[in-house]
GROMACS .gro file of C-alpha atoms in nm:
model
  264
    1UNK     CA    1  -1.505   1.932  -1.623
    2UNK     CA    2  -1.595   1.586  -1.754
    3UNK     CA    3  -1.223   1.447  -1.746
    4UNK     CA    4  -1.189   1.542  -1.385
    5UNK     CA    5  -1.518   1.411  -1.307
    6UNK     CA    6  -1.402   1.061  -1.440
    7UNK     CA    7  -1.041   1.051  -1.314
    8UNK     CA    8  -1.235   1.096  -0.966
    9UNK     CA    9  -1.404   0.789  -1.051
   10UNK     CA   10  -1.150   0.630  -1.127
   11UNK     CA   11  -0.933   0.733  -0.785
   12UNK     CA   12  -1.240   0.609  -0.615
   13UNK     CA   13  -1.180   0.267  -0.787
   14UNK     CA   14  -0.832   0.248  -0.715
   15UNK     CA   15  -0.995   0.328  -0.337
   16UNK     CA   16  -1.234   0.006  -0.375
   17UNK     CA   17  -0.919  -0.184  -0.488
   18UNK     CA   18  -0.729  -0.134  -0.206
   19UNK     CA   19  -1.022  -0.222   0.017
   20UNK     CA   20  -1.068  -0.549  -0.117
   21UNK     CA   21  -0.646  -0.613  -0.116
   22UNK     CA   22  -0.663  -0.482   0.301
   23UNK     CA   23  -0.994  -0.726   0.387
   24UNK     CA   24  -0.802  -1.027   0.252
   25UNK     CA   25  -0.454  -0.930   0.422
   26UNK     CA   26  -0.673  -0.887   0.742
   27UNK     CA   27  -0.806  -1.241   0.724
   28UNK     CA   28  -0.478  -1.383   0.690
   29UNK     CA   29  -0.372  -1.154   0.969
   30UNK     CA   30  -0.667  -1.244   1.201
   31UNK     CA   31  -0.577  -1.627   1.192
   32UNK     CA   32  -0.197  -1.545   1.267
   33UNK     CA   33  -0.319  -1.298   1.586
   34UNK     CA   34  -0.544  -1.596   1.695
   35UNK     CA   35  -0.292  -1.851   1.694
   36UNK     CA   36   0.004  -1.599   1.846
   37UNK     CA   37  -0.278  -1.526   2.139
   38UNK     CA   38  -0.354  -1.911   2.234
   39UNK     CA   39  -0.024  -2.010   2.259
   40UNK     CA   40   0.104  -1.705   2.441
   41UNK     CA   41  -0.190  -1.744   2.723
   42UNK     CA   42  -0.084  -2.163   2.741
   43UNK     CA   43   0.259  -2.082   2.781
   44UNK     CA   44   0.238  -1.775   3.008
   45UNK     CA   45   0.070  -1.987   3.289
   46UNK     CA   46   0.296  -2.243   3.292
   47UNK     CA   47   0.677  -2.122   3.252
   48UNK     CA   48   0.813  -1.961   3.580
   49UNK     CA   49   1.006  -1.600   3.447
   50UNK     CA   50   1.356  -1.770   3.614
   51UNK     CA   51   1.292  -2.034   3.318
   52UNK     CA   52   1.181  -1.863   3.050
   53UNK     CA   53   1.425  -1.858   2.795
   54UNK     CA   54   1.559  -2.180   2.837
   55UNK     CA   55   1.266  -2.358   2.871
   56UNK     CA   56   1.197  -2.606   2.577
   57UNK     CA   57   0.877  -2.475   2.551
   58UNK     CA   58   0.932  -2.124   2.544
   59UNK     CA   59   1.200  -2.184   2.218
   60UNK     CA   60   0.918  -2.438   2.074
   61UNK     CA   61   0.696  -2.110   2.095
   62UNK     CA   62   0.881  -1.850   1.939
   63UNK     CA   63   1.004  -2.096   1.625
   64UNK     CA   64   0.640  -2.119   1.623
   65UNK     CA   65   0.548  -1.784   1.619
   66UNK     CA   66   0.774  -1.673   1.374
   67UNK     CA   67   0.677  -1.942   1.133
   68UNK     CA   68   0.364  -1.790   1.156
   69UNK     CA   69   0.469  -1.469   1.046
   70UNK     CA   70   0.650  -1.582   0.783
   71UNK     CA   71   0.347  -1.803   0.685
   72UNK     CA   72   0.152  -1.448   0.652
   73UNK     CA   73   0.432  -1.277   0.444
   74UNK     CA   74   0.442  -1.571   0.218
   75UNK     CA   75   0.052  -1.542   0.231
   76UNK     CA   76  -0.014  -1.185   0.136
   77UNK     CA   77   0.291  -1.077  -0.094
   78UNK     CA   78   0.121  -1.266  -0.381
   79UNK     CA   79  -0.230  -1.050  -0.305
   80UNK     CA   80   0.001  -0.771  -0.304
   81UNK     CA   81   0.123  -0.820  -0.627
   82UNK     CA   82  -0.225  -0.887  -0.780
   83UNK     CA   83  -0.314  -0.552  -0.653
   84UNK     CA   84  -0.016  -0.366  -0.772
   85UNK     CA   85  -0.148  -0.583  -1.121
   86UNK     CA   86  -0.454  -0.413  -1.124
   87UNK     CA   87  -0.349  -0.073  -1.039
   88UNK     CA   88  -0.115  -0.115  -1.309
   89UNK     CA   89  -0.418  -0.151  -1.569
   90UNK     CA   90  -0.622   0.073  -1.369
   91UNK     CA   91  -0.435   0.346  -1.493
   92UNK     CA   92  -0.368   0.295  -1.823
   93UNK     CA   93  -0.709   0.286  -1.886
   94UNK     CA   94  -0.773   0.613  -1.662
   95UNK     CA   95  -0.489   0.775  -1.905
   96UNK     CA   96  -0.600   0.714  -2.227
   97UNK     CA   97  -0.980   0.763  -2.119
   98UNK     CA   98  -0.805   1.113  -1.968
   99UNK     CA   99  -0.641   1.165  -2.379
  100UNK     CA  100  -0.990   1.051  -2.513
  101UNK     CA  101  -1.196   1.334  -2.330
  102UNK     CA  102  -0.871   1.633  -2.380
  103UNK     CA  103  -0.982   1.560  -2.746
  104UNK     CA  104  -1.373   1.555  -2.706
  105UNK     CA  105  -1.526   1.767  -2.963
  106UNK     CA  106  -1.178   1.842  -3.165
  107UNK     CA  107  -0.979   1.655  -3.434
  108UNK     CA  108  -0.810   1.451  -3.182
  109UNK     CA  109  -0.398   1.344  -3.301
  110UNK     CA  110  -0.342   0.949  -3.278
  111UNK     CA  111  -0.118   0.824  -3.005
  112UNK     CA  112   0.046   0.507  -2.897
  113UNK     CA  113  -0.141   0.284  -2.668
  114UNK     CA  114   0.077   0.099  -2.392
  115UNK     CA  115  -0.017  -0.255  -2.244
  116UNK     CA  116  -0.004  -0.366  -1.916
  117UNK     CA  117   0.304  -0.581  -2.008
  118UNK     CA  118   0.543  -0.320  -2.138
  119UNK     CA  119   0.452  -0.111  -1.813
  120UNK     CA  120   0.517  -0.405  -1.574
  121UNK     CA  121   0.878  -0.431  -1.752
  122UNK     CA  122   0.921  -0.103  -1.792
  123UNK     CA  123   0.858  -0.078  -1.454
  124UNK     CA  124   1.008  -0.382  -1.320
  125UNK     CA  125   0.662  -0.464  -1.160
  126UNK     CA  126   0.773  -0.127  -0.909
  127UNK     CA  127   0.943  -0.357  -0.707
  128UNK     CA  128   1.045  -0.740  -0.777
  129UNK     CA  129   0.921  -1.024  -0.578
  130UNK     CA  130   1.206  -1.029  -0.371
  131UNK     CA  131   1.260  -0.704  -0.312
  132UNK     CA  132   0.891  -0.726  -0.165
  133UNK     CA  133   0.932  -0.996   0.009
  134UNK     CA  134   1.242  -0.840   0.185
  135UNK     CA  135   1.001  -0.572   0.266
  136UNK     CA  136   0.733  -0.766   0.428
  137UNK     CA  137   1.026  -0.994   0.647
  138UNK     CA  138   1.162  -0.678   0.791
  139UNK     CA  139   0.854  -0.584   0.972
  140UNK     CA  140   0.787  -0.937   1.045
  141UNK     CA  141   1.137  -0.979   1.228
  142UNK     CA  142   1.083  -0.659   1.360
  143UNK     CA  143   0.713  -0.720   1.477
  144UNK     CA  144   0.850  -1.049   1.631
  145UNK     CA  145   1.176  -0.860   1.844
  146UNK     CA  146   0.884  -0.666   2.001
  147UNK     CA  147   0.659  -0.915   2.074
  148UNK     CA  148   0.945  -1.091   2.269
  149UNK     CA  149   1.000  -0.830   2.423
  150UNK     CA  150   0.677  -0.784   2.524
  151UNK     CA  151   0.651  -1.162   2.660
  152UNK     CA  152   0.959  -1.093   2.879
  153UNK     CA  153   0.850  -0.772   3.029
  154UNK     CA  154   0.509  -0.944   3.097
  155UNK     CA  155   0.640  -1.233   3.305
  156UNK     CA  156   0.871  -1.033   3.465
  157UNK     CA  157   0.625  -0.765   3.631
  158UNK     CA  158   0.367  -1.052   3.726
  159UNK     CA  159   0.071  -0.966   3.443
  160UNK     CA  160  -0.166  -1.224   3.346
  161UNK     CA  161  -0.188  -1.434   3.077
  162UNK     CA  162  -0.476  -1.273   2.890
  163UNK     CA  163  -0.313  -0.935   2.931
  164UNK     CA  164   0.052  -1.059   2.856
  165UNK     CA  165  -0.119  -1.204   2.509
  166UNK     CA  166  -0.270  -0.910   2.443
  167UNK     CA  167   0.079  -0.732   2.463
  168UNK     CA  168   0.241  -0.966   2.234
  169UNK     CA  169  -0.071  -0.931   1.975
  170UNK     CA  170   0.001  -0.576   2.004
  171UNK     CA  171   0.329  -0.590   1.938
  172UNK     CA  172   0.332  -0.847   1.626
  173UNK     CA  173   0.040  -0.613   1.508
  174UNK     CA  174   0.333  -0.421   1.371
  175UNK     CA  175   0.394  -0.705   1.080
  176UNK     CA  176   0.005  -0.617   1.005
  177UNK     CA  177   0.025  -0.245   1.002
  178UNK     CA  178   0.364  -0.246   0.836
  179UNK     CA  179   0.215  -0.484   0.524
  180UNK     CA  180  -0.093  -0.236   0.520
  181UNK     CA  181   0.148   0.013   0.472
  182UNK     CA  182   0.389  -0.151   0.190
  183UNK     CA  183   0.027  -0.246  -0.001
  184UNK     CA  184  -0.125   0.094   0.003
  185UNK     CA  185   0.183   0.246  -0.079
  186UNK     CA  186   0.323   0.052  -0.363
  187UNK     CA  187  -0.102  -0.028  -0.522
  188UNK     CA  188  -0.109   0.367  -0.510
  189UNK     CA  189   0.250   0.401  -0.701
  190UNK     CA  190   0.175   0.137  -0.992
  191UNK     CA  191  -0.184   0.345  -1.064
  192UNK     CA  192   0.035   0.675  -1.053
  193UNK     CA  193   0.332   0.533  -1.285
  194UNK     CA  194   0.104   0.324  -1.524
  195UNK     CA  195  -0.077   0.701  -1.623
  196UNK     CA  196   0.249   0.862  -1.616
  197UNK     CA  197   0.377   0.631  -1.842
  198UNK     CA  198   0.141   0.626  -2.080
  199UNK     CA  199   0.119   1.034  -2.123
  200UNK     CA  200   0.474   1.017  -2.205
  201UNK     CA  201   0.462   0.774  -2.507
  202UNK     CA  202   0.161   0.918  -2.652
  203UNK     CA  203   0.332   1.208  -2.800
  204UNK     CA  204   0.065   1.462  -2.759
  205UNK     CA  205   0.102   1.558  -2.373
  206UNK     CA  206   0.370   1.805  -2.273
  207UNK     CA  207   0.320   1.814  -1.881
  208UNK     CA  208   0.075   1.709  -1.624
  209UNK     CA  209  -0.142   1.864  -1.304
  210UNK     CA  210  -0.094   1.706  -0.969
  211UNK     CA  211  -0.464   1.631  -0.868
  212UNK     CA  212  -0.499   1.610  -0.513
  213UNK     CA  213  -0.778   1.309  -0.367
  214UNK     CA  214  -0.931   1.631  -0.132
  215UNK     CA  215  -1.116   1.351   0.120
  216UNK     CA  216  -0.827   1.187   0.232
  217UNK     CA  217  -0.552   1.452   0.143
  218UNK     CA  218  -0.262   1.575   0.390
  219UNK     CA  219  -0.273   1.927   0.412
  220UNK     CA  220   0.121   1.937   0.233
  221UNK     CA  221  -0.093   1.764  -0.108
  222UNK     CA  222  -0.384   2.012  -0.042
  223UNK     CA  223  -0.189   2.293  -0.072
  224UNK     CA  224   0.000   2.137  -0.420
  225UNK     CA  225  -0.282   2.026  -0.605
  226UNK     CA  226  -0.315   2.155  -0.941
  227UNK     CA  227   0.071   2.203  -0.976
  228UNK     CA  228   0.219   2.241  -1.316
  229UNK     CA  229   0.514   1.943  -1.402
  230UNK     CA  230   0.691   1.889  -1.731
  231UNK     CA  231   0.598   1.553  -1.848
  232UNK     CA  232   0.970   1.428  -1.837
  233UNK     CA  233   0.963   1.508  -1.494
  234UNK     CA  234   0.838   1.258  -1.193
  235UNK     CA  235   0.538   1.356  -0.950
  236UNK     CA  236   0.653   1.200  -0.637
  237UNK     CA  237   0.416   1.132  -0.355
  238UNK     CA  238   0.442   1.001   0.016
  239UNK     CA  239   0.350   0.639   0.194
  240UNK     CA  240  -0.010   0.602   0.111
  241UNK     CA  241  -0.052   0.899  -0.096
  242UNK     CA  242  -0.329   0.862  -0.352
  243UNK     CA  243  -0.237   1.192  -0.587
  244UNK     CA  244  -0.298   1.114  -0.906
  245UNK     CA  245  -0.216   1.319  -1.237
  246UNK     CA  246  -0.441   1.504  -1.524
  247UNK     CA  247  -0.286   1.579  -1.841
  248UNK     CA  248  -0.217   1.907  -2.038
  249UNK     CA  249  -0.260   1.772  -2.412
  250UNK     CA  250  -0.122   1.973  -2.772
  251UNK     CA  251  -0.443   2.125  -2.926
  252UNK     CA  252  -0.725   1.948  -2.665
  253UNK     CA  253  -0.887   2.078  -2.389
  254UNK     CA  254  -0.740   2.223  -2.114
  255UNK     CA  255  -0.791   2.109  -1.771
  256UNK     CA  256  -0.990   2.283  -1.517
  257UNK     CA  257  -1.127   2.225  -1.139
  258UNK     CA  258  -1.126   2.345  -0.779
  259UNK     CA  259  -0.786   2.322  -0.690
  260UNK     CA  260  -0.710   2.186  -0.297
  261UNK     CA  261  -0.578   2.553  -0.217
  262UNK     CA  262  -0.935   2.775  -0.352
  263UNK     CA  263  -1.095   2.435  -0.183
  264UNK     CA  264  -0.973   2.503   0.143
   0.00000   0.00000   0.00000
């Protein structure tokens, strides 16, 4: 029906804003992968493996390196948050546009209206700056144990320089893949709580539907969507997961659609 059309839309929004969040992490990234690549190829050809870790050079590189790490933390947590901002709003507006069509065509009750504000604090923005900042360091420390490891295995079995960088870019790749991760995850969350939130102050929903994003969908979600939960209760998802939630209103319209189970 119409609602389900639109809170498609709006998933495939939420889709477009995590697009534009992962393009700009992946610029900051490129630059760090560049830099990490040079210096690795400079320094492979010219310290002998007997020297390598106490070589001035070789301790000059890896301060080096992980300053550039934590230059791309410190780089992309504030995108993060913008995006986590925006999903915030995103759906709030999904919610009550969800409320507005439950009541098309009916004497529709009045409910409350939440902001963006009282959902950040009610929320404690998901997770506070430092919290995400702890995130993003872990994977950088433990994107920059592996690409050390990856320098001393190199030198030690002979490889070149351009393959020895490649290794390390490889292995620091983690810090990317690991920030992809955190962004998609918590953008997804913030959408999902900010719709929650608002169905439970407005007064006139008593549960929700889990409604399953069928393109990208695990087969676990497939199988779930359209599931029945009691609005008090939470509708958890996995890293990633982009299931969203359709109301069941007092006196509207309920909800109807394919469900990922007759879909399959």
């Amino acid at each position: 029906n119409e609602m389900i059309a639109r809170l498609f839309e709006f998933r495939e929004e939420l889709g477009r804003s995590e697009m534009s969040v992962m393009k700009r992490m992946a610029q900051y990234w490129a630059e760090t992968e560049r830099f990490i690549r040079n210096e690795t190829e400079a320094l492979v050809e010219a310290v002998p493996i007997q020297l390598v870790r106490t070589w001035d050079r070789y301790r000059r590189y890896t301060e080096q390196a992980r300053t550039q790490l934590e230059t791309y933390d410190a780089a992309v947590q504030p995108i993060i948050e913008q995006g986590i901002r925006a999903n915030l709003q995103l759906g709030l507006d999904s919610a009550n546009e969800a409320l507005e069509l439950a009541y098309s065509g009916v004497d529709a009750p009045s409910w409350s209206r939440l902001n963006v504000e009282a959902v950040e604090q009610m929320a404690g923005m998901l997770r506070s700056s430092t919290a995400l900042g702890s995130l993003l360091r872990r994977g950088s420390d433990l994107a920059f144990d592996g690409a050390e490891e990856a320098l001393i295995r190199g030198l030690a079995l002979g490889r070149g320089a351009n393959q020895v960088a490649a290794d390390i870019a490889d292995a620091a790749g983690f810090s990317f893949e690991r920030s992809i991760l955190i962004a998609r995850t918590e953008m997804n969350r913030a959408y999902r709580f900010a719709s929650t939130a608002q169905y439970r102050d407005s007064g006139v929903v008593t549960g929700f539907r889990r409604q399953v994003y069928k393109p990208t969908a695990c087969f676990a979600c497939l199988m779930m969507d359209g599931e029945y939960y009691p609005v008090s209760q939470e509708l958890y998802d996995h890293p990633r997961g982009k299931c969203g939630v359709v109301p069941v209103v007092v006196g509207g319209h309920s909800p109807s659609w394919e469900t990922g189970p007759e879909w399959f």
